[in-house]
Coordinates of C-alpha atoms and ligand atoms in Angstrom, one line a residue:
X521 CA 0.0 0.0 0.0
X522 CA 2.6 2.3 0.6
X523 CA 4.0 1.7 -3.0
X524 CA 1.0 2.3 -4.4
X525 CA 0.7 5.5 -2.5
X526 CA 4.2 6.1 -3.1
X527 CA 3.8 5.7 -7.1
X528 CA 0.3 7.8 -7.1
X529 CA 1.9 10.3 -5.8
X530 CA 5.5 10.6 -7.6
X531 CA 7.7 9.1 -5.4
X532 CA 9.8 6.4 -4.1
X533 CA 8.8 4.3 -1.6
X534 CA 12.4 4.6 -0.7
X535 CA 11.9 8.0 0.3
X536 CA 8.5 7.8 2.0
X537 CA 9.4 6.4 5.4
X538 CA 6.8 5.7 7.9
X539 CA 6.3 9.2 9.5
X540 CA 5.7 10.8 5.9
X541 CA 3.1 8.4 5.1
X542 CA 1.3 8.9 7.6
X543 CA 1.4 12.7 7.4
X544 CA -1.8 14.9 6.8
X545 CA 0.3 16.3 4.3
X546 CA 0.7 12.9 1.8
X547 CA -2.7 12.5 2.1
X548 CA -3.5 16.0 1.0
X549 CA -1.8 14.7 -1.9
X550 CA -2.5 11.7 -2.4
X551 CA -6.4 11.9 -1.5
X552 CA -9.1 9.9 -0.4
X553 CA -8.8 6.0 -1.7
X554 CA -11.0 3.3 -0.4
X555 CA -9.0 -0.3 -0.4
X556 CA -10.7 -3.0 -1.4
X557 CA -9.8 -7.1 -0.7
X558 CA -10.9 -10.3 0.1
X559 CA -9.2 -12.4 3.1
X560 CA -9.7 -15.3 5.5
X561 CA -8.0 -13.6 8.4
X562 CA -4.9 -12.1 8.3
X563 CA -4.1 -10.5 4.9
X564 CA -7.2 -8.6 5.1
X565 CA -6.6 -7.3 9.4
X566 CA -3.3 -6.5 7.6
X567 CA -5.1 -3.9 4.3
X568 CA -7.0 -2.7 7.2
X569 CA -4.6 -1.9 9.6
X570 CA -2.2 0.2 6.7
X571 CA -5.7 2.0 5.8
X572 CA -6.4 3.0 9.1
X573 CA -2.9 4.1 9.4
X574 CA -3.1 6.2 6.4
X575 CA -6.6 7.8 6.7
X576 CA -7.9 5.5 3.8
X577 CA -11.0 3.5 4.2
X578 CA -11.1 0.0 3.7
X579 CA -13.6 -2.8 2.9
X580 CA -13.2 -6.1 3.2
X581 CA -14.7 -9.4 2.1
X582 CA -14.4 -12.7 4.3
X583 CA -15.8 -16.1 3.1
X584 CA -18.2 -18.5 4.0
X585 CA -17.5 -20.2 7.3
X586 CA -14.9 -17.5 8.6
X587 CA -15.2 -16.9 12.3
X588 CA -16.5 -13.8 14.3
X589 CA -13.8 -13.2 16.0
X590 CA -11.3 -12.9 12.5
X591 CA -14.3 -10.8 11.3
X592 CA -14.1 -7.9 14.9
X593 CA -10.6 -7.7 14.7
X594 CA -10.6 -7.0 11.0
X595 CA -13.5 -4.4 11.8
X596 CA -11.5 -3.0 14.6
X597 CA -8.9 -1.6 12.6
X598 CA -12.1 0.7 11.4
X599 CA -12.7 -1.2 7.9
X600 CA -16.2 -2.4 7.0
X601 CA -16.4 -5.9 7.1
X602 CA -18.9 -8.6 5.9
X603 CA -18.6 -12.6 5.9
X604 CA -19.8 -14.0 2.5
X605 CA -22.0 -16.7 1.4
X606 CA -19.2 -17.9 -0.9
X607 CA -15.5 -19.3 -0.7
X608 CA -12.2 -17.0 -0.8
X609 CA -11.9 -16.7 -4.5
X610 CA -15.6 -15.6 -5.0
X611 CA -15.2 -12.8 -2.3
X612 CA -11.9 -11.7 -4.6
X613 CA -14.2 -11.4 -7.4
X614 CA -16.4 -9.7 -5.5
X615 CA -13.7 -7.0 -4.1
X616 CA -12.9 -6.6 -7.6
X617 CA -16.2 -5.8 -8.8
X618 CA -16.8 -3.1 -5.5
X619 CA -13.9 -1.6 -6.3
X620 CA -14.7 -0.1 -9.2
X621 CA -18.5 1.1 -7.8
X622 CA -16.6 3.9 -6.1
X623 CA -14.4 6.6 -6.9
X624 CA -10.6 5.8 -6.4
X625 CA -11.2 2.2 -5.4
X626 CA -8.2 -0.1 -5.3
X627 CA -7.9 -3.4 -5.1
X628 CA -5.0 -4.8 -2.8
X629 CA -5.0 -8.4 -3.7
X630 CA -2.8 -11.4 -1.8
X631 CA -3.2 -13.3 -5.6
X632 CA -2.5 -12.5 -9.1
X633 CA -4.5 -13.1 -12.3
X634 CA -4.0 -12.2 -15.7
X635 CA -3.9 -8.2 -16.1
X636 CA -3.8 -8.0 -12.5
X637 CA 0.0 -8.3 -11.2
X638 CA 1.7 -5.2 -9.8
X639 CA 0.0 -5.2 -6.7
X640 CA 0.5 -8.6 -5.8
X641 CA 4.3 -8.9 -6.9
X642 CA 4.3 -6.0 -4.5
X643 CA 2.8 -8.4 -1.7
X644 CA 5.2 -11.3 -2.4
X645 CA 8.4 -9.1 -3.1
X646 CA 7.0 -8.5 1.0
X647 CA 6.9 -11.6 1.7
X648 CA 10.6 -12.0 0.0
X649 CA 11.0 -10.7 3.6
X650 CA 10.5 -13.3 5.5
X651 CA 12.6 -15.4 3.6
X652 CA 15.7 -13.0 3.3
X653 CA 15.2 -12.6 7.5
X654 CA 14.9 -16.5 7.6
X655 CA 18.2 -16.3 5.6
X656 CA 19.8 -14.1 7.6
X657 CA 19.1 -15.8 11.2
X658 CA 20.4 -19.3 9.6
X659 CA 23.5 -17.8 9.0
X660 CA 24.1 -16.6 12.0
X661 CA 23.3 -20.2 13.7
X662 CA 26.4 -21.7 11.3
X663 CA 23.4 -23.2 8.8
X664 CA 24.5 -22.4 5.8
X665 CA 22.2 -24.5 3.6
X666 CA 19.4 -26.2 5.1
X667 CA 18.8 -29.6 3.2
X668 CA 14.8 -28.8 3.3
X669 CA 12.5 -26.1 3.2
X670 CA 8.5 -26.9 4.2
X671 CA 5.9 -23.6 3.4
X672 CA 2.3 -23.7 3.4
X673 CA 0.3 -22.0 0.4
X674 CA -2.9 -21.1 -0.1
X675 CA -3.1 -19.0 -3.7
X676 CA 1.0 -19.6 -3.5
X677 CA 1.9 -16.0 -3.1
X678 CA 4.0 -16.6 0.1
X679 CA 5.3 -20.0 -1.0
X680 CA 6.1 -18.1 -4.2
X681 CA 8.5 -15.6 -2.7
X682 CA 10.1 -18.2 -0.6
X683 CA 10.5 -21.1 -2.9
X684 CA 12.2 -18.5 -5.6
X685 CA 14.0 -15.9 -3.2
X686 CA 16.0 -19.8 -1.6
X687 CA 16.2 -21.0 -5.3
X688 CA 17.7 -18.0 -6.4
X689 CA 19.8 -17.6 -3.1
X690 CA 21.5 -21.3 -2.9
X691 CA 21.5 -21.7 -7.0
X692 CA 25.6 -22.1 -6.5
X693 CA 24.9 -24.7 -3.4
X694 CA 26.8 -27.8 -3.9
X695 CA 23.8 -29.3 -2.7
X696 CA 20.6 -27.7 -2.7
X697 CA 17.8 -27.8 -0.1
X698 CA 14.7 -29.5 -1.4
X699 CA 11.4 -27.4 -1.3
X700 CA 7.9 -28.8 -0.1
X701 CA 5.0 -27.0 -0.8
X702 CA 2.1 -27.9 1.5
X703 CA -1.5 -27.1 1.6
X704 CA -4.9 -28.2 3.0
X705 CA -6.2 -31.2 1.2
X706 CA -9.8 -29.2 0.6
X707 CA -8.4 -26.2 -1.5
X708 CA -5.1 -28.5 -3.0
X709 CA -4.7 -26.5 -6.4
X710 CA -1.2 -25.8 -6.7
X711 CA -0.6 -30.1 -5.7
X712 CA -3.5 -30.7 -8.4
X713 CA -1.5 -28.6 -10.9
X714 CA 1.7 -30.3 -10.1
X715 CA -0.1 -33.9 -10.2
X716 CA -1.8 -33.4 -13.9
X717 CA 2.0 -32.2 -14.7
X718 CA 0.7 -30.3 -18.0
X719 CA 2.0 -26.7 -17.1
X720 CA -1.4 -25.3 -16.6
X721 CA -3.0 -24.6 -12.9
X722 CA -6.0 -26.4 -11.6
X723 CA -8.8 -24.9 -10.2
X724 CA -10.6 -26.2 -6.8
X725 CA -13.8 -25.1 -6.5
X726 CA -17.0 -25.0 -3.5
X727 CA -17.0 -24.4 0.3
X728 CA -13.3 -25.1 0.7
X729 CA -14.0 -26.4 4.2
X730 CA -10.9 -27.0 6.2
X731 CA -9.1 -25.6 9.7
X732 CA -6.3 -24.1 7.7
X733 CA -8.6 -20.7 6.9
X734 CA -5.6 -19.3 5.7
X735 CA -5.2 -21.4 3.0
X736 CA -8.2 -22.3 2.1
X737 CA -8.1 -21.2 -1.2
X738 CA -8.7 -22.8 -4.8
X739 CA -7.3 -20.8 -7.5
X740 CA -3.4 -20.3 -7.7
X741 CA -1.7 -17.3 -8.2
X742 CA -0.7 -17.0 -11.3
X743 CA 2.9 -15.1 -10.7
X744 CA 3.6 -17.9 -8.4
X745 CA 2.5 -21.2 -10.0
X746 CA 4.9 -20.0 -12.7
X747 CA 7.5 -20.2 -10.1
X748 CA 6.3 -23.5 -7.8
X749 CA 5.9 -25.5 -10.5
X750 CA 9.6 -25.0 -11.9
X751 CA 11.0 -24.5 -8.4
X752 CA 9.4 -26.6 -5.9
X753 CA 10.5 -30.0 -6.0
X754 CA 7.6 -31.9 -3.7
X755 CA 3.9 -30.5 -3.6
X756 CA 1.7 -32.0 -0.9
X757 CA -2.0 -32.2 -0.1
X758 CA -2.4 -32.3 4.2
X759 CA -5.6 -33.5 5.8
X760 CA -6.5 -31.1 8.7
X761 CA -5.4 -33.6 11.6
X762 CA -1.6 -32.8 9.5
X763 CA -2.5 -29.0 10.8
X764 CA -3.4 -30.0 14.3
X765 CA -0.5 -32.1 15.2
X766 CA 1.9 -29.4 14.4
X767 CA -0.2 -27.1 16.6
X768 CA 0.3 -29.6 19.3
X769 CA 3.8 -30.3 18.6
X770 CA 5.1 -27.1 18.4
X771 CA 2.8 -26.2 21.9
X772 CA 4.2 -29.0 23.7
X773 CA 7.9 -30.2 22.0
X774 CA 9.7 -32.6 23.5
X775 CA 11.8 -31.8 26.6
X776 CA 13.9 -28.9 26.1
X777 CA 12.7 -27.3 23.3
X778 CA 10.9 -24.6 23.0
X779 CA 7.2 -24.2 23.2
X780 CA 6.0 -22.3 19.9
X781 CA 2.3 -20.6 19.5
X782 CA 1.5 -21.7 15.9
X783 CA -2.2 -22.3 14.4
X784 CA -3.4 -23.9 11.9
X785 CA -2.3 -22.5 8.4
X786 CA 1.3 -21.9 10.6
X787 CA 1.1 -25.2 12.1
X788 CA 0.9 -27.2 9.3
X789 CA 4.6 -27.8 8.0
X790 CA 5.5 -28.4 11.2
X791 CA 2.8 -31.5 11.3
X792 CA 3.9 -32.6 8.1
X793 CA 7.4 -33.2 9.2
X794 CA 6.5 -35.1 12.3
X795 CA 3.7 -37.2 10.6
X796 CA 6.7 -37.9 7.5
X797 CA 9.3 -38.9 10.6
X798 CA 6.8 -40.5 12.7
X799 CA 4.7 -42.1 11.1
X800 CA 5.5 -45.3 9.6
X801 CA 2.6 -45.7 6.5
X802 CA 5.2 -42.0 5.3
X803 CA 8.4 -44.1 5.4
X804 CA 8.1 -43.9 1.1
X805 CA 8.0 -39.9 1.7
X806 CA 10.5 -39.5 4.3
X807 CA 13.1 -41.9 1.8
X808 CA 12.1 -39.8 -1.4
X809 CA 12.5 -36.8 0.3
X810 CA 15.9 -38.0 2.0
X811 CA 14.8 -37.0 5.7
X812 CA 17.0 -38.1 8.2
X813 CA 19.0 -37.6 11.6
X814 CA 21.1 -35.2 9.7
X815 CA 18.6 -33.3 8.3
X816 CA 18.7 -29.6 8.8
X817 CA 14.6 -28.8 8.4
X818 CA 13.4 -25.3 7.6
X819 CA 9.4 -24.7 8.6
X820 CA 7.5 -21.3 8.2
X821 CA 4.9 -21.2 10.8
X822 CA 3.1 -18.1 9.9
X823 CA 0.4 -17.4 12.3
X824 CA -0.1 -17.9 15.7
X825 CA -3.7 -18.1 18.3
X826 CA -5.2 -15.5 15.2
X827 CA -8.4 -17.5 16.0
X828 CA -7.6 -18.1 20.3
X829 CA -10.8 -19.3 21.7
X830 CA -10.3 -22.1 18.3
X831 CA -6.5 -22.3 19.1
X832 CA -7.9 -23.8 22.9
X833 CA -10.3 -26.0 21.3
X834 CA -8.0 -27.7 19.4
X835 CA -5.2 -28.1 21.8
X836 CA -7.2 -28.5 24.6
X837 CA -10.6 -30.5 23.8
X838 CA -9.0 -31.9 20.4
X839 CA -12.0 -30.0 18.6
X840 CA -11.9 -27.9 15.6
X841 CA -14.6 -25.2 16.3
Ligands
LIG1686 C1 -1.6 -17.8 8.3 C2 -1.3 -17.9 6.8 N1 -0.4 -18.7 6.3 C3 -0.1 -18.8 5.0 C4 -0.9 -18.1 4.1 C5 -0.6 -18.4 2.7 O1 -0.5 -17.5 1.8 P1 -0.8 -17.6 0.3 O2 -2.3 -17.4 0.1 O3 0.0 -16.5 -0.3 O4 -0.4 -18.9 -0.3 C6 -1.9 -17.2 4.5 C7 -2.7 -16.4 3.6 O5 -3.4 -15.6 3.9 C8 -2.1 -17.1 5.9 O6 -3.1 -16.3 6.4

């Protein structure tokens, strides 16, 4: 948002730091906007927040099945906020279609379609961040390669930036770390894609349902699938229990490690890994993907207790509402 601001208004983000945009004075300039997106959860409580900061209005689509309390804290950063009868990619139609009802409506979109790219390269070259910090913090523990990398996807946008910013960072590694994408069995489109092996995307469609909200959804980015499917060398299609065991594992590790917060679209590499080491109907996995004792395993666990009264269902009743 603050490139878009940035290029509205002449400038480079560069030299926009925080305090100037914020300022009454960029907004004199730049105007009244009103940010339009779809989200299960945290992408959207993310547009919100940034509009709220910058005087802007924001409105906000959830899907079916999304709960209350995602909805409130979306609404709390002051955006207007409705829960839809239809899945994640419908609401993004649907943010698309608002957009252009008002004057100066944008759309700030966590997926790319055809025509409809600068915005969300924007969002992944952001979550290039995560990776380059990941990078940066393995260093300085003396791991200079990891020999895996696990990411959750839903559209692929954040598995996008990860799988390409290591590809691109260990393309001289003597031996390279082998990427997993993994995502929740109901909205599997980027593992369908890779399965039918033709180049082309697939397309899940319906209610989505699953625990991992924030992946629960069925049409890939397009940016990204370009760079999965020549990039990511295992794709994989988890069952919700995958999510709640790495929400239990990572809240109660094994003696002396320590305890980690993570829910259920962060949780789910995590789960993966322990089912693939644990489990012995996985033993073909773990050998394909060469798991072992000397394994250096990278997971992304990218939310924690967003849902909390859930977060204590699951880890404390073993329910999923
Ligand atoms: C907690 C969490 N993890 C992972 C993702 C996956 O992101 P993407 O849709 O870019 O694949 C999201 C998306 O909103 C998310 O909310």
């Amino acid at each position: 948002m603050a490139k878009y601001v940035a290029q509205q208004t002449g400038k480079n983000v560069e030299d926009v730091p925080y305090d100037v945009l914020t300022s009454p004075q960029l907004k004199e300039e730049f105007g009244q906007a009103t940010f339009f997106t779809a989200t299960d959860g945290n992408h959207g409580r993310g547009v919100a927040w940034a509009a709220n900061k910058l005087g802007q209005k924001a409105v906000v689509f959830m899907p079916k099945g999304s709960t209350e309390y995602r909805r409130k804290q979306i609404e709390n950063e002051g955006a207007t906020v409705t829960i839809e009868e239809f899945n994640y990619d419908e609401c993004v139609r649907l943010a698309t279609k608002k957009s252009k009802e008002v004057p100066n409506g944008v759309v700030v979109q966590d997926t790319a379609w055809e025509g409809y790219e600068e915005i969300p390269n924007w969002i992944m070259q952001g979550y290039g961040t995560m990776a380059m910090e990941t990078a940066n913090q393995l260093e300085s523990e003396n791991c200079k390669v990891p020999t895996h990398v696990f990411v959750q996807a839903g559209v692929g946008s954040l598995a996008g930036a990860v799988v390409g910013y290591f590809t691109n960072l260990y393309s001289n590694a003597t031996k390279k770390p082998k990427l997993v994408v993994v995502e929740a069995e109901a909205a599997a489109c980027l593992y369908k894609g890779a399965v039918a092996d033709d180049g082309n995307p697939r397309i899940v469609e319906g209610d989505l349902e699953t625990i991992m909200a924030g992946l629960a959804c069925g049409e890939p980015n397009t940016v990204s699938w370009d760079i999965l499917r020549n990039h990511a060398d295992v794709f994989v299609s988890a069952p919700d229990w995958v999510a709640r065991l790495g929400m239990r594992v990572g809240g109660a590790p094994i003696k002396g490690d320590t305890p980690i917060t993570t829910g259920e679209s962060g949780a789910v590499p995590l789960g993966l890994v322990t089912a693939i080491m644990t489990m012995p109907e996985y033993e073909d996995l773990r050998k394909e993907l060469e798991l072992d004792a000397s394994s250096k395993v990278l997971c992304f666990s990218t939310e924690g207790d967003t849902d909390p009264e859930r977060y204590k269902n699951i880890m404390w009743y073993g329910e999923d509402r």
